[in-house]
XYZ file of C-alpha atoms in Angstrom:
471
model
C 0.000 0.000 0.000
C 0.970 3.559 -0.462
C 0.526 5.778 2.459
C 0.102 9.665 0.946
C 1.609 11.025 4.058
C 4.304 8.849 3.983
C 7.728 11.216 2.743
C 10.230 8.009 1.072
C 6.728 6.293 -1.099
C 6.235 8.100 -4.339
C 3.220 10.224 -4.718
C 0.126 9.269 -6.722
C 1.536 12.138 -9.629
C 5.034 10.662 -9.674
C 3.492 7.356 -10.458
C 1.466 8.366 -13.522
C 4.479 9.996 -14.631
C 6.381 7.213 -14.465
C 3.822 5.077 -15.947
C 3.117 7.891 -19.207
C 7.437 8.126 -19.703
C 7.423 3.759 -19.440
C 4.583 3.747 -22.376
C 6.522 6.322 -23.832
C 9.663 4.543 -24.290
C 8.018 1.291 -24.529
C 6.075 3.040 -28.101
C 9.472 4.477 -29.402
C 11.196 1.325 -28.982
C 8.571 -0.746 -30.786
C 8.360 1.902 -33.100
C 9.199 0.717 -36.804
C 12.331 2.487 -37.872
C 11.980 2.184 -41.553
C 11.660 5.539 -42.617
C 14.818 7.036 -40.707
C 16.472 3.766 -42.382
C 15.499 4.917 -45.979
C 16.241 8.299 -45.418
C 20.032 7.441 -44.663
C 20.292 4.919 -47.110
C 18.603 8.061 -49.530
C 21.731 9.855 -48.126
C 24.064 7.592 -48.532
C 22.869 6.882 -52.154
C 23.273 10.592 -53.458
C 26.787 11.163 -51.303
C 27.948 8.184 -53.446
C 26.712 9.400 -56.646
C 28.151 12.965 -55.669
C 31.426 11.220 -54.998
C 31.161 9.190 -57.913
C 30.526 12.210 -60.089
C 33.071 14.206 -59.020
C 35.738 11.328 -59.305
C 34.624 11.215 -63.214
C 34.858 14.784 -63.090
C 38.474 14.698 -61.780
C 39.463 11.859 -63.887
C 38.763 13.781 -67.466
C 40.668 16.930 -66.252
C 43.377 14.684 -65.360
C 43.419 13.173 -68.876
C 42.593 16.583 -70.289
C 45.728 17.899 -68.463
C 47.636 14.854 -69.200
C 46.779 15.255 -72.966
C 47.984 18.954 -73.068
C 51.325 18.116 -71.747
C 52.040 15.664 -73.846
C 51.252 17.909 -76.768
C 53.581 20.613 -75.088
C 55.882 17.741 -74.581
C 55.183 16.702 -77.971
C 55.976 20.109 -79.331
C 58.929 20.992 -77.570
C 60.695 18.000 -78.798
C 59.588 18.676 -82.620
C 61.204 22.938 -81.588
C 64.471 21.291 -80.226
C 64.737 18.697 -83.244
C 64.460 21.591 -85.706
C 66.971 23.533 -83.756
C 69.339 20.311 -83.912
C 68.729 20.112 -87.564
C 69.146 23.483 -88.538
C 73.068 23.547 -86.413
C 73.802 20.029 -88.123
C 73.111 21.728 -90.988
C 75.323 24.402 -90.811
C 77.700 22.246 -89.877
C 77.197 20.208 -93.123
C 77.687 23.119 -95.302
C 80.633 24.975 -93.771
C 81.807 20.845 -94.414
C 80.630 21.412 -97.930
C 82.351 24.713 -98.571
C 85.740 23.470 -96.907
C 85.611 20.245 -99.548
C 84.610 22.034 -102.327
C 87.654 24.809 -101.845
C 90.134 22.031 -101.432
C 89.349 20.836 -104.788
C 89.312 23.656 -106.717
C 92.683 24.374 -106.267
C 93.404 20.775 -107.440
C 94.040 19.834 -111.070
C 91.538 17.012 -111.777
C 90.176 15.062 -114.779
C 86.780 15.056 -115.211
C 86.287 11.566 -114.337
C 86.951 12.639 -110.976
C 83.476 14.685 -110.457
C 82.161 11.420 -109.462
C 83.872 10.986 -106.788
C 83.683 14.449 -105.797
C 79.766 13.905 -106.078
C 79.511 11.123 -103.864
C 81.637 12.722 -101.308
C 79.631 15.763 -100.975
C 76.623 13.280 -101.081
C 78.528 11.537 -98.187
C 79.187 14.544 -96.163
C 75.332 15.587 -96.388
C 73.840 12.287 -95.201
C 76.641 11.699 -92.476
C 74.562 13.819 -90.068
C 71.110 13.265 -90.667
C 69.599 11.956 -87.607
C 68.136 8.027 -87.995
C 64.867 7.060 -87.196
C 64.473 4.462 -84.537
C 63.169 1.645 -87.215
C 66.809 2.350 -87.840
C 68.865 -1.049 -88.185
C 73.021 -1.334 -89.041
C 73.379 -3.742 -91.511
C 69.706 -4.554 -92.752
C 68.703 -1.180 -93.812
C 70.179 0.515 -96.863
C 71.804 3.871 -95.035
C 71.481 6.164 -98.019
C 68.288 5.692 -98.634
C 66.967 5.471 -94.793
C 68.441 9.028 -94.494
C 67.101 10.690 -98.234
C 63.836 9.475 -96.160
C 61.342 12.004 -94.717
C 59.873 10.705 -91.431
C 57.587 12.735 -89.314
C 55.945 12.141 -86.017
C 52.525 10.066 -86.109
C 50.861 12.729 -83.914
C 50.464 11.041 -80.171
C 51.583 7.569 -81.099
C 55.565 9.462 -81.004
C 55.706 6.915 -83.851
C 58.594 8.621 -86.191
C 57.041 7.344 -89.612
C 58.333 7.571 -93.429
C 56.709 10.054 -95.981
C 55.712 7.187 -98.052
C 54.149 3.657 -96.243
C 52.861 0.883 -97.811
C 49.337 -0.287 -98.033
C 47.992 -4.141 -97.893
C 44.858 -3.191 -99.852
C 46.134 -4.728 -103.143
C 47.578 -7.847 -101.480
C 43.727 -9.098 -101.441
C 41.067 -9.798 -103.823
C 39.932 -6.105 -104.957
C 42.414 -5.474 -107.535
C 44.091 -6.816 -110.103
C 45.913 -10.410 -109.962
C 49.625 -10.162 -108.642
C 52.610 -12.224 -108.285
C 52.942 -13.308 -104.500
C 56.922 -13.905 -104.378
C 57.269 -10.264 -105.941
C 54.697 -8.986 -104.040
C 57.031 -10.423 -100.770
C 60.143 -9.072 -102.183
C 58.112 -5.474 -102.867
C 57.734 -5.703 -98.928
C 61.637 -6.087 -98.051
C 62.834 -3.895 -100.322
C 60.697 -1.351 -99.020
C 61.450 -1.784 -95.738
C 65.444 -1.887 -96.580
C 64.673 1.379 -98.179
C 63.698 3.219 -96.006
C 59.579 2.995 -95.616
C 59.095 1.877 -92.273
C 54.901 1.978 -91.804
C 52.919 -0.651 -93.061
C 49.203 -1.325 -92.819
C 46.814 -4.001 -93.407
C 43.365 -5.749 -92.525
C 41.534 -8.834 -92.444
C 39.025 -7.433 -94.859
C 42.008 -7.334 -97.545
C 41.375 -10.935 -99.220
C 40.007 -12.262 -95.887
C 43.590 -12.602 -94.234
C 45.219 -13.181 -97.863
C 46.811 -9.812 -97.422
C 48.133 -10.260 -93.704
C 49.659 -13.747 -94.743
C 51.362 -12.273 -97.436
C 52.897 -9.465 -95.202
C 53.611 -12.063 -92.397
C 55.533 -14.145 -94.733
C 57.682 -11.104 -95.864
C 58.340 -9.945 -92.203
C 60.053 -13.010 -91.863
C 62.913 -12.932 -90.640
C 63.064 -8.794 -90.893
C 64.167 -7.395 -87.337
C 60.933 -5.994 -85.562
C 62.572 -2.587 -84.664
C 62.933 -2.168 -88.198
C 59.071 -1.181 -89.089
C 55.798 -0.307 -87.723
C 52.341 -2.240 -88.630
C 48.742 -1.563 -88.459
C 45.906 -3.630 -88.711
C 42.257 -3.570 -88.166
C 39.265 -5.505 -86.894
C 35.106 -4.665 -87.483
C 35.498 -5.842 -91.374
C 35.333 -9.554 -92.645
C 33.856 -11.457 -95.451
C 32.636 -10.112 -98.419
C 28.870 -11.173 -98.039
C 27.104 -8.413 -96.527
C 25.422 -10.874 -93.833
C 28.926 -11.193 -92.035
C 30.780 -8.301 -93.738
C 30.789 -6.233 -90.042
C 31.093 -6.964 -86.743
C 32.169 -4.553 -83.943
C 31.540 -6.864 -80.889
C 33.766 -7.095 -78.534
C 34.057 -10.715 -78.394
C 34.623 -10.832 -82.207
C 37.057 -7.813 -81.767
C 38.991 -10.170 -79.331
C 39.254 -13.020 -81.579
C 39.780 -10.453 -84.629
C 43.005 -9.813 -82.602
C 44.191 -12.739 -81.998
C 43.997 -14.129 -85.308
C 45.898 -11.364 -86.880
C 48.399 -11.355 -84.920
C 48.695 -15.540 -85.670
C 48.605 -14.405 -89.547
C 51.321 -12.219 -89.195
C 53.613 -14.101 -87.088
C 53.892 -10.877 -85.004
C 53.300 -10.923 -80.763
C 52.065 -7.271 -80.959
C 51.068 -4.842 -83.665
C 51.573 -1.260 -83.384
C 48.265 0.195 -84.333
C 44.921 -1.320 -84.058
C 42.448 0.612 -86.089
C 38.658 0.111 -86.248
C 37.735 -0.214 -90.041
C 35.180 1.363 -91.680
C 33.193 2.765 -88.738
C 30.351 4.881 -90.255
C 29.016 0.595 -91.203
C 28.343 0.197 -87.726
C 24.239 0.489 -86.625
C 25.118 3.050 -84.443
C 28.052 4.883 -83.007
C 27.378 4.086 -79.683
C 28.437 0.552 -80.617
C 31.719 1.739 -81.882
C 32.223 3.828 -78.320
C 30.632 1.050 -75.685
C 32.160 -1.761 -77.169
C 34.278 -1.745 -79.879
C 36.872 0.616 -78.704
C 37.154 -0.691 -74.803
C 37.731 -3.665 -76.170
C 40.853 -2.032 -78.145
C 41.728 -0.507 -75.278
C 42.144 -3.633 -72.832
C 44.275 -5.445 -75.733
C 46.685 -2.519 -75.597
C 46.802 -2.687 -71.515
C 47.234 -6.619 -72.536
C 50.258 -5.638 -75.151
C 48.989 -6.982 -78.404
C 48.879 -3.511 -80.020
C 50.437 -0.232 -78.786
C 47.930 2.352 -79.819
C 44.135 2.687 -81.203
C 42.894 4.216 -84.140
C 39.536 4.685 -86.674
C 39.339 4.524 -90.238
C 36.351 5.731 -92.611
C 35.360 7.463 -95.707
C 33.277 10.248 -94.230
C 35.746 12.290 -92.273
C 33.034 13.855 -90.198
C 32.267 10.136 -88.531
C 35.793 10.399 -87.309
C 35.428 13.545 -85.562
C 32.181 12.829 -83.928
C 34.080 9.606 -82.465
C 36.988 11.254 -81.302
C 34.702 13.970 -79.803
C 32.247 11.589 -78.105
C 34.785 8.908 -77.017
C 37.194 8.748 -73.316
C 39.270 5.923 -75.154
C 42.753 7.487 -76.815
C 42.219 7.348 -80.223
C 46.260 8.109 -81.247
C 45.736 7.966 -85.163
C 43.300 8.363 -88.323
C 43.684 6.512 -91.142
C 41.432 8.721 -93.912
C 41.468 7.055 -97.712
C 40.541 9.328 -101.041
C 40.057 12.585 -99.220
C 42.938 14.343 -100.374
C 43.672 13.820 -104.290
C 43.614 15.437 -107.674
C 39.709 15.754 -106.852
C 38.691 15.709 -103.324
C 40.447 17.796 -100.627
C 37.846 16.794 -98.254
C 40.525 16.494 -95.834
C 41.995 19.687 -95.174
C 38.851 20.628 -93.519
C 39.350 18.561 -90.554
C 43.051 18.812 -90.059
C 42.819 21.558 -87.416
C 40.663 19.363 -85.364
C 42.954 16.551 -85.945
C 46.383 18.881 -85.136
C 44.539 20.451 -82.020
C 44.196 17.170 -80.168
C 47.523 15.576 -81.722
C 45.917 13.057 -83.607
C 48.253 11.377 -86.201
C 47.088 11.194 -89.888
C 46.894 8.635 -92.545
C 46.127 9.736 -96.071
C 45.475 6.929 -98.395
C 44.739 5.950 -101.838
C 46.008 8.782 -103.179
C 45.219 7.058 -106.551
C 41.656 6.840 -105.719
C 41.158 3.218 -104.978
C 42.425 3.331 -109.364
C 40.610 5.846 -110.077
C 43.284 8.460 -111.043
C 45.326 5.790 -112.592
C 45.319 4.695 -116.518
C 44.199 1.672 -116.455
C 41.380 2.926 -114.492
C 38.954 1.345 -111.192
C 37.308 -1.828 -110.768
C 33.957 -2.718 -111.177
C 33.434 -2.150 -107.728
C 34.458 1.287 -107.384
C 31.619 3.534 -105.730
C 32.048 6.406 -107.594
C 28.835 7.820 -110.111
C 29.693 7.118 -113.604
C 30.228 10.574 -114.335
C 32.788 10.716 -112.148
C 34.418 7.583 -113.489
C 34.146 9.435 -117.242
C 35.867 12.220 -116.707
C 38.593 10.399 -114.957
C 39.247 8.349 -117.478
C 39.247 11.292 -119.880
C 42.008 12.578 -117.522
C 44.059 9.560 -117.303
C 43.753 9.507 -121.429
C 45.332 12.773 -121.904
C 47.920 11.463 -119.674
C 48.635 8.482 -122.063
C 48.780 10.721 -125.098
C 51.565 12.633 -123.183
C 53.276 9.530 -122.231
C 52.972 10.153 -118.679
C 51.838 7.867 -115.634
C 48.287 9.283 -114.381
C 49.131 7.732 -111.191
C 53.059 9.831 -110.999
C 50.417 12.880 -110.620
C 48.156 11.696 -108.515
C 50.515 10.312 -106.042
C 53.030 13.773 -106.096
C 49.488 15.865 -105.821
C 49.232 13.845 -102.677
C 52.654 14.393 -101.358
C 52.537 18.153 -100.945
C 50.153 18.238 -97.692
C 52.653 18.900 -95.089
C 49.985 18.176 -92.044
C 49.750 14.306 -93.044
C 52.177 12.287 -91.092
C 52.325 9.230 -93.768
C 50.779 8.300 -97.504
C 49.840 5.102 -97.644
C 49.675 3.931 -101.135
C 49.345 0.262 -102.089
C 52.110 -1.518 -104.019
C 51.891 -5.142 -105.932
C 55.195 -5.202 -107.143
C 58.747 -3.468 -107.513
C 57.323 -1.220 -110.505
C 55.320 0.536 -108.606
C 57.509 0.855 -105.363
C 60.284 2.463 -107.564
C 58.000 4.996 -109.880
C 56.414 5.718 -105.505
C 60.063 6.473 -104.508
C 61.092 8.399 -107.474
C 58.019 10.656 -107.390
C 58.811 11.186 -103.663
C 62.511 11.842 -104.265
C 62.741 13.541 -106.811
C 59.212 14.908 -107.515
C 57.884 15.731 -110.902
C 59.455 17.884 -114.304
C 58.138 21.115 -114.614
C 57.332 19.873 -117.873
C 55.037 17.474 -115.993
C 53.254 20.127 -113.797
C 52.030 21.952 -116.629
C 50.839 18.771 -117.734
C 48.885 18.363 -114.874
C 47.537 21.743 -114.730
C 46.176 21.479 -118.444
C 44.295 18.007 -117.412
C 43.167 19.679 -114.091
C 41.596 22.478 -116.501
C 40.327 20.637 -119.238
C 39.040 17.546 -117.533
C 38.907 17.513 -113.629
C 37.583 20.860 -113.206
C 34.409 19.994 -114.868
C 33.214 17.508 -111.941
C 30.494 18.724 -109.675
C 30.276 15.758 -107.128
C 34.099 14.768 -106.431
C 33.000 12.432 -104.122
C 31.078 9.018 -103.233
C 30.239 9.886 -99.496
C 26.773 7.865 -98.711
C 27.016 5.528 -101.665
C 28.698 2.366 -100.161
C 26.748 2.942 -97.344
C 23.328 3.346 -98.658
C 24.026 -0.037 -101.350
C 25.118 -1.671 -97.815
C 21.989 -1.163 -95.607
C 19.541 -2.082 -98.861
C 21.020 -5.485 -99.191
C 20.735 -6.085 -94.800
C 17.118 -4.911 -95.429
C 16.440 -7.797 -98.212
């Protein structure tokens, strides 16, 4: 019992208080706690996907800032190898001068001028510096240093003028003799060109046998390669796959083809086929970037007709896409190209310009069947090359010096089936053309070229390509 007048029992009012805090506690503690659960897991949620944000956020201005400085880098090594060139080259002709003073005061028979020739000629080369395909006693020296190389933007690839393409080791132009075809290969290589490129697409691995067979035995410092994956057999039901499972074993078979362990481009070929860009940017190119972390190629690039699908890769991408490899945008009748070399220079993409012949067209004998091009494009071409026969000229000489003279293109890649054509390539890049030649030119540019409209084909393989998938 509680007595009231009791001091030490608890009063009536402290017992209902203590009864109203008990059921108080008792209500919070069966309480469901849900809500204040969700709200920090709400929390925790968006504090992730702030941090997560703001890691991707630091992770491109990292690469942005990374990218800058290796174009400074990039740029102060080109300033310092100029400066290195230019005092060699004083140094050179101050040699020259001395020679040349020592043997004037010499009586000499004319006989001797040869050897006067080729000791100036030895004087000039002794300094040049060597690229570092470079190799003593495989390479021919003289003609490795009357080479032009220049940097392959990014890639810090120092490749020749002139490289040689694996397009017309296939099945899409004329027949060829293999065992010349091999020996075109070395003797290029001896001589100086130092790039070569290639794809499955070209005969369906003919053309990458054919090169792996002539690499044989060739030191691997001596030359770069590139091939490509995305294109394969010339049915349009299986002609393009940019998967990265096929990519993989795309890879992996090349590499088998041409006896190599690595190559050092990997290009994407021919992406304005794929059904959507996205494809080309979720899949394709990851996948060329994990075989580079794995070391089966050493840098990633994108080929195409339409230059603006390269750009809008490049811009949309993260991947590093080091080099693009552009074909018939820069000849005797497109210049497509010099459009997009600013965007190309800015970011220190390397440049490929090839078929300067046209894929044949701006040759004499003319294209195959194949060729895209309208047939009124195709006439007045072969008007063109023509003329050039009734001057006794080469249609392709032309084409291939027209191509030459774009200084922002780091290599031409023009394809070669035999030693014919590598020495008319060589002697056009030499030695250039006759001003006999040039006016030539000019009159067929005037009477013939300068009457096309449409100078390209953009759309047409494309639009022939998606009809057939539809069937």
């Amino acid at each position: 019992m509680v007595d009231a007048d009791d001091p030490e029992q608890p009063q009536e009012s402290q017992l209902r208080y203590g009864r109203k805090r008990q059921k108080a506690d008792d209500d919070v503690s069966t309480k469901p706690k849900t809500r204040r659960g969700s709200i920090k897991v709400q929390c925790t949620n968006k504090n992730a996907l702030a941090a997560r944000h703001n890691r991707d956020r630091q992770k491109k201005y990292v690469e942005m800032i990374e990218n800058k400085l290796q174009t400074c880098e990039t740029e102060n090594t080109n300033f310092r190898t100029k400066v290195e060139e230019q005092s060699r080259l004083i140094e050179i002709l101050n040699d020259q001068v001395a020679y040349l003073r020592s043997e004037v005061n010499k009586t000499r028979p004319t006989h001797r001028m040869k050897e006067i020739n080729e000791n100036l000629t030895r004087i000039m080369m002794r300094d040049k510096e060597l690229p570092p395909t470079y190799v003593e006693g495989f390479h021919d020296l003289q003609a490795v240093k009357s080479m032009e190389y220049r940097t392959l933007g990014k890639t810090g690839l120092m490749v020749s003028k002139l490289s040689l393409g694996g397009g017309t080791l296939g099945c899409h132009y004329a027949a060829f003799d293999e065992d010349e075809a091999i020996e075109t290969i070395r003797k290029a290589i001896k001589k100086g060109i130092n790039y070569i490129d290639t794809a499955y697409w070209y005969g369906q691995g003919k053309s990458e046998l054919i090169i792996g067979k002539a690499l044989k035995g060739i030191p691997r410092q001596a030359y770069y390669i590139g091939t490509k994956v995305g294109r394969y057999e010339l049915d349009f039901a299986n002609m393009f796959d940019f998967s990265m499972e096929r990519v993989r074993q795309s890879v992996k078979q090349s590499l088998e083809r041409l006896q190599l362990d690595y190559v050092d481009v990997i290009q994407i070929h021919d992406i304005e086929f794929a059904p959507s860009l996205d494809i080309i940017i979720t899949q394709t190119l990851p996948e060329l970037s994990r075989q580079v972390a794995e070391g089966r190629a050493r840098h990633i690039g994108i080929t195409g007709y339409p230059i603006s699908v390269l750009k809008e890769c490049i811009e949309k991408s993260n991947i590093n896409i080091a080099v693009v490899l552009t074909y018939a945008r820069f000849t005797l009748i497109d210049d497509t190209l010099l459009e997009y070399i600013p965007f190309f220079k800015e970011r220190n993409i390397g440049i490929i310009n090839a078929a300067a012949p046209s894929m044949g067209l701006l040759t004499s004998q003319g294209p195959q069947k194949w060729h895209p091009a309208s047939d009124d494009v195709k006439k007045v071409c072969k008007q063109a090359g023509d003329y050039c026969k009734e001057k006794d000229l080469e249609f392709t000489k032309l084409a291939v010096w027209h191509s030459f003279q774009c200084p922002d293109v780091a290599t031409h890649l023009i394809g070669m089936q035999n030693l014919r054509e590598l020495d008319i390539n060589m002697d056009v890049l030499h030695n250039g053309i006759t001003e006999e030649e040039k006016e030539i030119l000019k009159d067929m540019k005037d009477k013939y070229l300068s009457k096309l409209t449409t100078k390209h084909w953009e759309g047409a393989d494309l639009e022939k390509y998606w009809k057939e998938m539809k069937r």
